[in-house]
C-alpha cells in the first residue's frame, strides 16, 4: 500500500480499514508512507509494517501555484531527471524487496509509474483529486482563474516528455497522454459524486467515503440546550488565530482538536475546550450543530452523512475545491481569502442561525441513508481480490 503525496491523517485513515479487512482474509500488507511519524501512530498499534515512501527533496521550480495536476507533478520534481529517476529507482527497489503481488495506491503517481515499469498490477483508491478526469490536457484546478490553454498544454507536454524519458530508461512503454498514468487495473473512487473535487463524472462508479477513527482520545459533549460546535483544525490553517477568537465568542459549547498545536492562549482556554491531538470524530460530529474544518475529505463526508453543516477554512487547492462543492450543495460555507475575525464571526453566525444549511446537510444525509464506510471498504477489497485473480499481468 502506497501513500506518496499529501499530508495529515486522512490518507492512512482511508487505507487502514481496507488493510485490516485484507489481513483478516489472509493477505500480507506492507506500507510505504509519506509521513512515518503519522504511520507510527496509526499503523504500528495495528501491527502493520511500513517504510518511508520515496519523495523528492528538491525545491519546486514554479513561480506561481500549480494550475493543474501536471504542474503539481512539476512541483514534485517530475522535470528534474535525476529527481524522478531517483524516485522510480527507489520504488523499484521497494518492490524488489517486498515482492508484492499487487500495489494499492492513494495519491501516489510515481508508484503508478514504477509499478507499470515493474509489470505489477495496481488498484487506485482515491477521493477524486489524485485521479484527474480523462481529458488532455489535464484540466485546471483553479477554476476561479482565467488559465490560458497554452499553459495547460505546456505543462502536460513538459511532464509527459520527462515521464517517457524515464520510462524508456527503465525499459517501460511510452505514454500517449499524461492521464494514461492513471490507467490502472482497478480504480475505486472513495467519495460521493457531489463531493468529487473536479465535479461529478458520468464515467465513474463512486463507492462512497472510507474513513475511520484512527486515534485513541475520546471526549464527550457536556450537553445542555446550547449549540454544540466541533472544530478540527491544524495550527497552520490561514487565519486560525482569528477563527479561534470568533469561536470563543459563540454562545455555545465548542470543542477544538488541533493536532500539533504547541501553545494554547490563556484567553482562549476558558471558553474553548482545546486539544492538541486528534479526537474520535464519530463520538462528536453526529451530535454537533456545526463542524468547523480545514476541509479534510473524511471530516467533510462524516459531517454531511450525519446531516451537520460545515464551515470550511481550507489550506490548499484540493481542500478549497472540496469546500466549494459543499458550498454549492448549500450545506456549508467555504472561507475565501478574507480570514478576518469579523468574517469568521459572520460566517459562524450565519451557519448557526440559518436553518437552510442544516436542511441541505440533512438532505445529503437522506440521499445517502444507510451508507456505511464498510460498504466502500468491502467494494475496495473485492476490487483488489478481483485483480489478484487475473491469471497473468502483462506490464
Short mmCIF file of C-alpha atoms in Angstrom, two decimals:
data_model
loop_
_atom_site.label_atom_id
_atom_site.label_comp_id
_atom_site.label_asym_id
_atom_site.label_seq_id
_atom_site.Cartn_x
_atom_site.Cartn_y
_atom_site.Cartn_z
CA UNK A 1 0.00 0.00 0.00
CA UNK A 2 1.49 3.31 -1.12
CA UNK A 3 0.90 6.88 0.07
CA UNK A 4 3.17 9.36 -1.67
CA UNK A 5 1.63 12.87 -1.79
CA UNK A 6 -0.49 14.84 0.64
CA UNK A 7 -0.37 15.28 4.39
CA UNK A 8 -2.02 14.55 7.74
CA UNK A 9 -4.08 11.55 8.84
CA UNK A 10 -6.66 11.20 6.07
CA UNK A 11 -4.67 9.06 3.65
CA UNK A 12 -3.85 6.33 6.15
CA UNK A 13 -7.30 6.60 7.72
CA UNK A 14 -8.61 5.75 4.25
CA UNK A 15 -6.23 2.83 3.59
CA UNK A 16 -6.27 1.31 7.08
CA UNK A 17 -9.78 -0.27 7.06
CA UNK A 18 -9.04 -1.93 3.71
CA UNK A 19 -5.70 -3.21 5.00
CA UNK A 20 -7.34 -4.66 8.10
CA UNK A 21 -10.00 -6.50 6.10
CA UNK A 22 -7.41 -7.83 3.65
CA UNK A 23 -5.32 -9.11 6.56
CA UNK A 24 -8.35 -10.83 8.05
CA UNK A 25 -8.73 -12.65 4.74
CA UNK A 26 -5.15 -13.94 4.87
CA UNK A 27 -3.24 -11.35 2.84
CA UNK A 28 0.06 -9.79 3.92
CA UNK A 29 0.25 -6.00 3.92
CA UNK A 30 3.26 -3.69 3.72
CA UNK A 31 3.04 0.12 3.61
CA UNK A 32 5.24 2.77 2.01
CA UNK A 33 4.19 6.11 3.51
CA UNK A 34 4.98 9.78 3.04
CA UNK A 35 4.95 10.55 6.77
CA UNK A 36 6.49 7.91 9.06
CA UNK A 37 5.60 9.86 12.21
CA UNK A 38 1.90 9.63 11.39
CA UNK A 39 2.35 5.97 10.40
CA UNK A 40 3.98 5.23 13.75
CA UNK A 41 0.85 6.46 15.50
CA UNK A 42 -1.67 4.80 13.16
CA UNK A 43 -0.10 1.68 11.65
CA UNK A 44 2.22 0.46 14.42
CA UNK A 45 -0.54 -0.08 17.01
CA UNK A 46 -2.35 -2.18 14.41
CA UNK A 47 0.72 -4.30 13.74
CA UNK A 48 1.37 -3.15 10.16
CA UNK A 49 4.94 -2.80 8.87
CA UNK A 50 5.88 0.31 6.92
CA UNK A 51 8.77 2.26 5.46
CA UNK A 52 9.40 5.72 4.05
CA UNK A 53 7.94 6.27 0.59
CA UNK A 54 10.34 7.80 -1.96
CA UNK A 55 9.79 11.56 -2.14
CA UNK A 56 11.66 14.36 -3.88
CA UNK A 57 13.58 16.66 -1.51
CA UNK A 58 14.31 19.41 -4.02
CA UNK A 59 12.63 22.79 -4.43
CA UNK A 60 9.75 23.45 -6.80
CA UNK A 61 10.64 25.44 -9.91
CA UNK A 62 7.19 27.02 -10.26
CA UNK A 63 6.82 30.79 -9.95
CA UNK A 64 3.10 30.59 -9.09
CA UNK A 65 0.75 27.97 -7.60
CA UNK A 66 0.14 24.85 -9.76
CA UNK A 67 -2.74 25.29 -12.20
CA UNK A 68 -3.36 21.60 -12.93
CA UNK A 69 -2.15 18.15 -11.89
CA UNK A 70 0.69 18.33 -14.40
CA UNK A 71 2.12 21.36 -12.62
CA UNK A 72 1.69 19.59 -9.28
CA UNK A 73 3.97 16.89 -10.70
CA UNK A 74 6.45 19.56 -11.82
CA UNK A 75 6.44 20.84 -8.23
CA UNK A 76 7.21 17.28 -7.10
CA UNK A 77 10.35 17.01 -9.22
CA UNK A 78 8.97 15.43 -12.38
CA UNK A 79 11.04 17.64 -14.69
CA UNK A 80 14.28 17.03 -12.78
CA UNK A 81 15.77 13.99 -14.50
CA UNK A 82 17.71 12.58 -11.54
CA UNK A 83 14.93 13.56 -9.17
CA UNK A 84 12.32 11.50 -10.99
CA UNK A 85 14.78 8.71 -11.81
CA UNK A 86 15.77 8.51 -8.16
CA UNK A 87 12.18 8.16 -7.01
CA UNK A 88 11.45 5.49 -9.62
CA UNK A 89 14.61 3.56 -8.69
CA UNK A 90 13.59 3.72 -5.03
CA UNK A 91 10.09 2.42 -5.77
CA UNK A 92 11.52 -0.37 -7.90
CA UNK A 93 13.89 -1.24 -5.06
CA UNK A 94 10.98 -1.39 -2.62
CA UNK A 95 9.06 -3.66 -4.98
CA UNK A 96 12.08 -5.94 -5.29
CA UNK A 97 12.43 -6.19 -1.50
CA UNK A 98 8.74 -6.62 -0.69
CA UNK A 99 7.87 -8.85 -3.69
CA UNK A 100 4.25 -7.65 -3.85
CA UNK A 101 1.55 -9.32 -5.93
CA UNK A 102 -0.34 -6.04 -6.19
CA UNK A 103 0.13 -2.35 -5.39
CA UNK A 104 -2.70 -0.38 -3.75
CA UNK A 105 -2.11 3.35 -4.05
CA UNK A 106 -3.56 6.55 -2.64
CA UNK A 107 -2.29 9.77 -4.23
CA UNK A 108 0.91 8.07 -5.43
CA UNK A 109 1.68 8.92 -9.08
CA UNK A 110 5.33 7.80 -9.01
CA UNK A 111 4.30 4.47 -7.53
CA UNK A 112 1.91 4.12 -10.50
CA UNK A 113 4.69 4.88 -12.97
CA UNK A 114 7.07 2.46 -11.23
CA UNK A 115 4.51 -0.35 -10.99
CA UNK A 116 3.91 -0.12 -14.74
CA UNK A 117 7.67 -0.43 -15.37
CA UNK A 118 7.83 -3.40 -12.98
CA UNK A 119 4.81 -5.08 -14.57
CA UNK A 120 2.81 -5.05 -11.32
CA UNK A 121 -0.98 -4.60 -11.22
CA UNK A 122 -2.38 -1.61 -9.38
CA UNK A 123 -5.61 -0.70 -7.63
CA UNK A 124 -6.00 3.02 -7.04
CA UNK A 125 -8.12 4.21 -4.08
CA UNK A 126 -8.72 7.94 -4.28
CA UNK A 127 -11.12 10.67 -3.17
CA UNK A 128 -11.07 12.24 -6.64
CA UNK A 129 -8.32 14.86 -6.62
CA UNK A 130 -5.46 12.40 -7.14
CA UNK A 131 -7.03 10.96 -10.31
CA UNK A 132 -7.80 13.77 -12.79
CA UNK A 133 -10.59 13.49 -15.39
CA UNK A 134 -9.82 11.61 -18.61
CA UNK A 135 -9.05 14.63 -20.77
CA UNK A 136 -5.96 16.07 -22.39
CA UNK A 137 -4.54 18.39 -21.31
CA UNK A 138 -5.39 17.82 -17.65
CA UNK A 139 -7.94 20.45 -16.54
CA UNK A 140 -7.35 23.49 -14.38
CA UNK A 141 -7.58 23.08 -10.61
CA UNK A 142 -8.09 26.84 -10.22
CA UNK A 143 -11.47 27.39 -11.93
CA UNK A 144 -11.79 30.87 -10.44
CA UNK A 145 -8.78 31.99 -12.51
CA UNK A 146 -8.57 32.54 -16.27
CA UNK A 147 -5.90 29.97 -17.18
CA UNK A 148 -4.62 30.04 -20.76
CA UNK A 149 -4.96 26.77 -22.66
CA UNK A 150 -1.37 27.20 -23.78
CA UNK A 151 -0.14 26.91 -20.20
CA UNK A 152 -2.19 23.75 -19.61
CA UNK A 153 -0.80 22.18 -22.79
CA UNK A 154 2.76 23.24 -21.99
CA UNK A 155 2.62 21.71 -18.51
CA UNK A 156 1.27 18.44 -19.87
CA UNK A 157 3.79 18.23 -22.71
CA UNK A 158 6.68 19.00 -20.38
CA UNK A 159 5.75 16.36 -17.81
CA UNK A 160 4.84 13.73 -20.42
CA UNK A 161 8.23 14.17 -22.11
CA UNK A 162 10.01 13.72 -18.77
CA UNK A 163 7.96 10.66 -17.78
CA UNK A 164 8.52 8.97 -21.13
CA UNK A 165 12.26 9.64 -20.90
CA UNK A 166 12.43 7.91 -17.52
CA UNK A 167 10.11 5.11 -18.64
CA UNK A 168 12.34 4.45 -21.67
CA UNK A 169 15.40 4.48 -19.40
CA UNK A 170 13.96 1.56 -17.43
CA UNK A 171 12.52 -0.33 -20.40
CA UNK A 172 8.94 0.79 -19.97
CA UNK A 173 6.43 1.65 -22.69
CA UNK A 174 5.76 5.31 -23.53
CA UNK A 175 2.55 7.09 -22.54
CA UNK A 176 0.47 8.79 -25.23
CA UNK A 177 -1.27 11.13 -22.77
CA UNK A 178 -0.48 12.13 -19.21
CA UNK A 179 -3.84 10.83 -18.00
CA UNK A 180 -2.72 7.35 -19.10
CA UNK A 181 -0.51 7.23 -15.99
CA UNK A 182 -3.75 6.65 -14.08
CA UNK A 183 -4.96 3.81 -16.33
CA UNK A 184 -4.80 1.02 -13.75
CA UNK A 185 -6.30 -2.44 -13.33
CA UNK A 186 -8.66 -1.31 -10.58
CA UNK A 187 -9.97 2.13 -9.62
CA UNK A 188 -12.05 2.97 -6.54
CA UNK A 189 -13.40 6.49 -6.09
CA UNK A 190 -13.79 6.62 -2.31
CA UNK A 191 -16.10 9.62 -2.22
CA UNK A 192 -19.56 10.71 -3.37
CA UNK A 193 -20.29 12.22 -6.78
CA UNK A 194 -21.34 15.67 -5.43
CA UNK A 195 -18.04 15.89 -3.49
CA UNK A 196 -15.66 14.98 -6.30
CA UNK A 197 -13.09 17.80 -6.41
CA UNK A 198 -13.47 18.01 -10.20
CA UNK A 199 -17.24 17.68 -10.11
CA UNK A 200 -19.38 14.58 -10.80
CA UNK A 201 -18.06 12.36 -13.61
CA UNK A 202 -20.51 10.29 -15.66
CA UNK A 203 -17.96 7.51 -16.27
CA UNK A 204 -17.17 6.90 -12.57
CA UNK A 205 -18.74 4.44 -10.13
CA UNK A 206 -18.46 6.18 -6.77
CA UNK A 207 -18.01 3.73 -3.88
CA UNK A 208 -18.60 6.28 -1.12
CA UNK A 209 -16.23 7.60 1.51
CA UNK A 210 -13.80 5.47 3.50
CA UNK A 211 -12.87 6.93 6.88
CA UNK A 212 -12.03 5.61 10.31
CA UNK A 213 -11.25 6.87 13.80
CA UNK A 214 -7.50 6.35 13.98
CA UNK A 215 -6.87 7.88 17.40
CA UNK A 216 -7.46 6.70 20.95
CA UNK A 217 -8.54 10.01 22.53
CA UNK A 218 -12.25 10.43 23.15
CA UNK A 219 -14.19 13.30 24.75
CA UNK A 220 -17.90 13.83 25.28
CA UNK A 221 -20.22 16.77 24.95
CA UNK A 222 -21.34 18.19 28.27
CA UNK A 223 -24.85 18.57 26.94
CA UNK A 224 -27.46 21.17 27.63
CA UNK A 225 -29.55 23.44 25.43
CA UNK A 226 -26.66 25.44 23.96
CA UNK A 227 -25.32 24.93 20.44
CA UNK A 228 -22.51 22.40 20.02
CA UNK A 229 -19.63 23.29 17.67
CA UNK A 230 -16.77 20.92 16.89
CA UNK A 231 -13.64 22.30 15.19
CA UNK A 232 -11.00 20.05 13.66
CA UNK A 233 -8.11 22.24 12.54
CA UNK A 234 -4.35 22.49 12.05
CA UNK A 235 -2.00 25.09 13.58
CA UNK A 236 -1.06 26.37 10.10
CA UNK A 237 -4.60 26.94 8.83
CA UNK A 238 -4.57 30.50 7.43
CA UNK A 239 -6.31 32.83 9.87
CA UNK A 240 -6.57 30.25 12.66
CA UNK A 241 -5.96 32.88 15.35
CA UNK A 242 -8.93 34.93 14.16
CA UNK A 243 -11.02 31.79 13.77
CA UNK A 244 -10.37 30.72 17.37
CA UNK A 245 -11.23 34.20 18.62
CA UNK A 246 -14.51 34.06 16.72
CA UNK A 247 -15.24 30.57 18.07
CA UNK A 248 -14.57 31.76 21.63
CA UNK A 249 -17.41 34.29 21.28
CA UNK A 250 -20.05 31.72 20.38
CA UNK A 251 -22.79 31.28 22.94
CA UNK A 252 -22.42 27.53 22.96
CA UNK A 253 -20.15 24.59 23.69
CA UNK A 254 -17.04 24.50 21.49
CA UNK A 255 -14.58 21.60 21.28
CA UNK A 256 -11.42 22.10 19.21
CA UNK A 257 -9.00 19.39 18.09
CA UNK A 258 -5.81 20.99 16.73
CA UNK A 259 -3.12 18.30 16.31
CA UNK A 260 0.38 19.77 16.56
CA UNK A 261 -0.68 22.88 18.48
CA UNK A 262 2.22 23.88 20.74
CA UNK A 263 0.70 26.64 22.82
CA UNK A 264 -2.84 27.44 23.90
CA UNK A 265 -3.51 31.11 24.62
CA UNK A 266 -4.91 31.51 28.16
CA UNK A 267 -7.71 33.81 26.97
CA UNK A 268 -8.98 31.02 24.69
CA UNK A 269 -8.56 28.12 27.09
CA UNK A 270 -11.57 29.27 29.13
CA UNK A 271 -14.36 29.48 26.54
CA UNK A 272 -12.91 26.72 24.32
CA UNK A 273 -12.05 23.10 25.08
CA UNK A 274 -8.85 22.77 23.03
CA UNK A 275 -6.96 19.51 22.50
CA UNK A 276 -3.55 19.37 20.79
CA UNK A 277 -4.16 15.89 19.41
CA UNK A 278 -6.80 14.15 17.26
CA UNK A 279 -10.10 13.10 18.83
CA UNK A 280 -12.54 10.34 17.94
CA UNK A 281 -14.71 12.11 15.40
CA UNK A 282 -17.54 9.61 15.36
CA UNK A 283 -18.28 10.36 19.01
CA UNK A 284 -18.54 14.12 18.44
CA UNK A 285 -19.73 15.01 14.95
CA UNK A 286 -23.17 13.30 14.90
CA UNK A 287 -24.28 15.35 17.94
CA UNK A 288 -22.79 18.64 16.74
CA UNK A 289 -24.79 21.57 15.39
CA UNK A 290 -21.82 22.73 13.31
CA UNK A 291 -18.43 21.37 12.26
CA UNK A 292 -15.51 23.68 11.51
CA UNK A 293 -12.77 22.08 9.44
CA UNK A 294 -9.86 22.72 7.09
CA UNK A 295 -11.83 20.65 4.56
CA UNK A 296 -10.33 17.22 5.04
CA UNK A 297 -12.28 14.69 2.99
CA UNK A 298 -13.05 12.29 5.84
CA UNK A 299 -14.32 15.01 8.19
CA UNK A 300 -16.46 16.56 5.46
CA UNK A 301 -18.04 13.24 4.49
CA UNK A 302 -18.70 12.18 8.08
CA UNK A 303 -20.32 15.54 8.85
CA UNK A 304 -22.61 15.52 5.82
CA UNK A 305 -23.61 11.89 6.38
CA UNK A 306 -24.62 12.97 9.88
CA UNK A 307 -26.58 15.93 8.49
CA UNK A 308 -24.28 18.51 10.10
CA UNK A 309 -23.37 21.72 8.19
CA UNK A 310 -19.77 22.89 7.86
CA UNK A 311 -17.59 25.97 7.96
CA UNK A 312 -14.51 25.21 5.87
CA UNK A 313 -11.19 27.06 6.15
CA UNK A 314 -9.10 25.32 3.52
CA UNK A 315 -5.30 25.21 3.46
CA UNK A 316 -4.66 24.18 -0.14
CA UNK A 317 -6.36 23.98 -3.52
CA UNK A 318 -7.54 20.38 -3.11
CA UNK A 319 -9.35 21.31 0.09
CA UNK A 320 -10.70 24.51 -1.42
CA UNK A 321 -12.22 22.60 -4.33
CA UNK A 322 -13.93 20.24 -1.88
CA UNK A 323 -15.11 23.20 0.17
CA UNK A 324 -16.60 24.73 -2.97
CA UNK A 325 -18.59 21.52 -3.53
CA UNK A 326 -20.03 21.76 -0.02
CA UNK A 327 -20.76 25.44 -0.60
CA UNK A 328 -22.54 24.53 -3.83
CA UNK A 329 -24.70 21.99 -2.02
CA UNK A 330 -25.80 24.72 0.37
CA UNK A 331 -24.60 22.56 3.27
CA UNK A 332 -21.91 24.93 4.47
CA UNK A 333 -19.72 27.92 3.80
CA UNK A 334 -16.20 27.90 2.40
CA UNK A 335 -13.94 30.73 3.51
CA UNK A 336 -12.05 32.62 0.82
CA UNK A 337 -9.10 34.97 1.20
CA UNK A 338 -10.80 37.08 3.88
CA UNK A 339 -9.87 35.33 7.12
CA UNK A 340 -10.51 38.26 9.45
CA UNK A 341 -12.11 37.74 12.85
CA UNK A 342 -15.21 39.61 11.68
CA UNK A 343 -15.52 37.44 8.57
CA UNK A 344 -15.31 34.27 10.64
CA UNK A 345 -17.79 35.67 13.16
CA UNK A 346 -20.30 36.49 10.44
CA UNK A 347 -19.96 33.06 8.82
CA UNK A 348 -20.37 31.24 12.13
CA UNK A 349 -23.43 33.33 12.98
CA UNK A 350 -24.95 32.65 9.58
CA UNK A 351 -24.41 28.89 9.82
CA UNK A 352 -25.76 28.64 13.36
CA UNK A 353 -28.69 30.99 12.78
CA UNK A 354 -29.99 29.92 9.37
CA UNK A 355 -31.71 26.53 9.17
CA UNK A 356 -31.19 26.21 5.40
CA UNK A 357 -27.61 24.98 5.89
CA UNK A 358 -28.67 22.18 8.21
CA UNK A 359 -31.57 21.30 5.93
CA UNK A 360 -29.16 20.98 2.98
CA UNK A 361 -26.81 18.80 5.04
CA UNK A 362 -29.74 16.66 6.17
CA UNK A 363 -30.82 16.32 2.54
CA UNK A 364 -27.35 14.95 1.66
CA UNK A 365 -27.62 12.54 4.60
CA UNK A 366 -31.09 11.44 3.46
CA UNK A 367 -29.86 10.82 -0.09
CA UNK A 368 -27.15 8.52 1.30
CA UNK A 369 -29.22 6.98 4.06
CA UNK A 370 -27.99 3.55 5.03
CA UNK A 371 -24.46 4.12 3.71
CA UNK A 372 -21.62 2.91 5.92
CA UNK A 373 -17.87 3.12 5.21
CA UNK A 374 -17.73 -0.67 5.49
CA UNK A 375 -19.60 -0.85 2.16
CA UNK A 376 -16.85 1.13 0.44
CA UNK A 377 -14.19 -0.96 2.18
CA UNK A 378 -15.81 -4.20 1.01
CA UNK A 379 -16.06 -2.81 -2.53
CA UNK A 380 -12.34 -1.96 -2.43
CA UNK A 381 -11.35 -5.38 -1.10
CA UNK A 382 -13.42 -7.07 -3.79
CA UNK A 383 -11.72 -4.94 -6.45
CA UNK A 384 -8.27 -5.86 -5.12
CA UNK A 385 -9.05 -9.56 -4.99
CA UNK A 386 -10.58 -9.44 -8.47
CA UNK A 387 -7.33 -8.00 -9.85
CA UNK A 388 -5.32 -10.58 -7.92
CA UNK A 389 -7.29 -13.36 -9.61
CA UNK A 390 -6.14 -12.24 -13.08
CA UNK A 391 -4.04 -15.25 -14.22
CA UNK A 392 -1.14 -13.20 -15.54
CA UNK A 393 -0.49 -9.49 -15.75
CA UNK A 394 1.43 -8.16 -18.73
CA UNK A 395 3.23 -4.88 -18.00
#
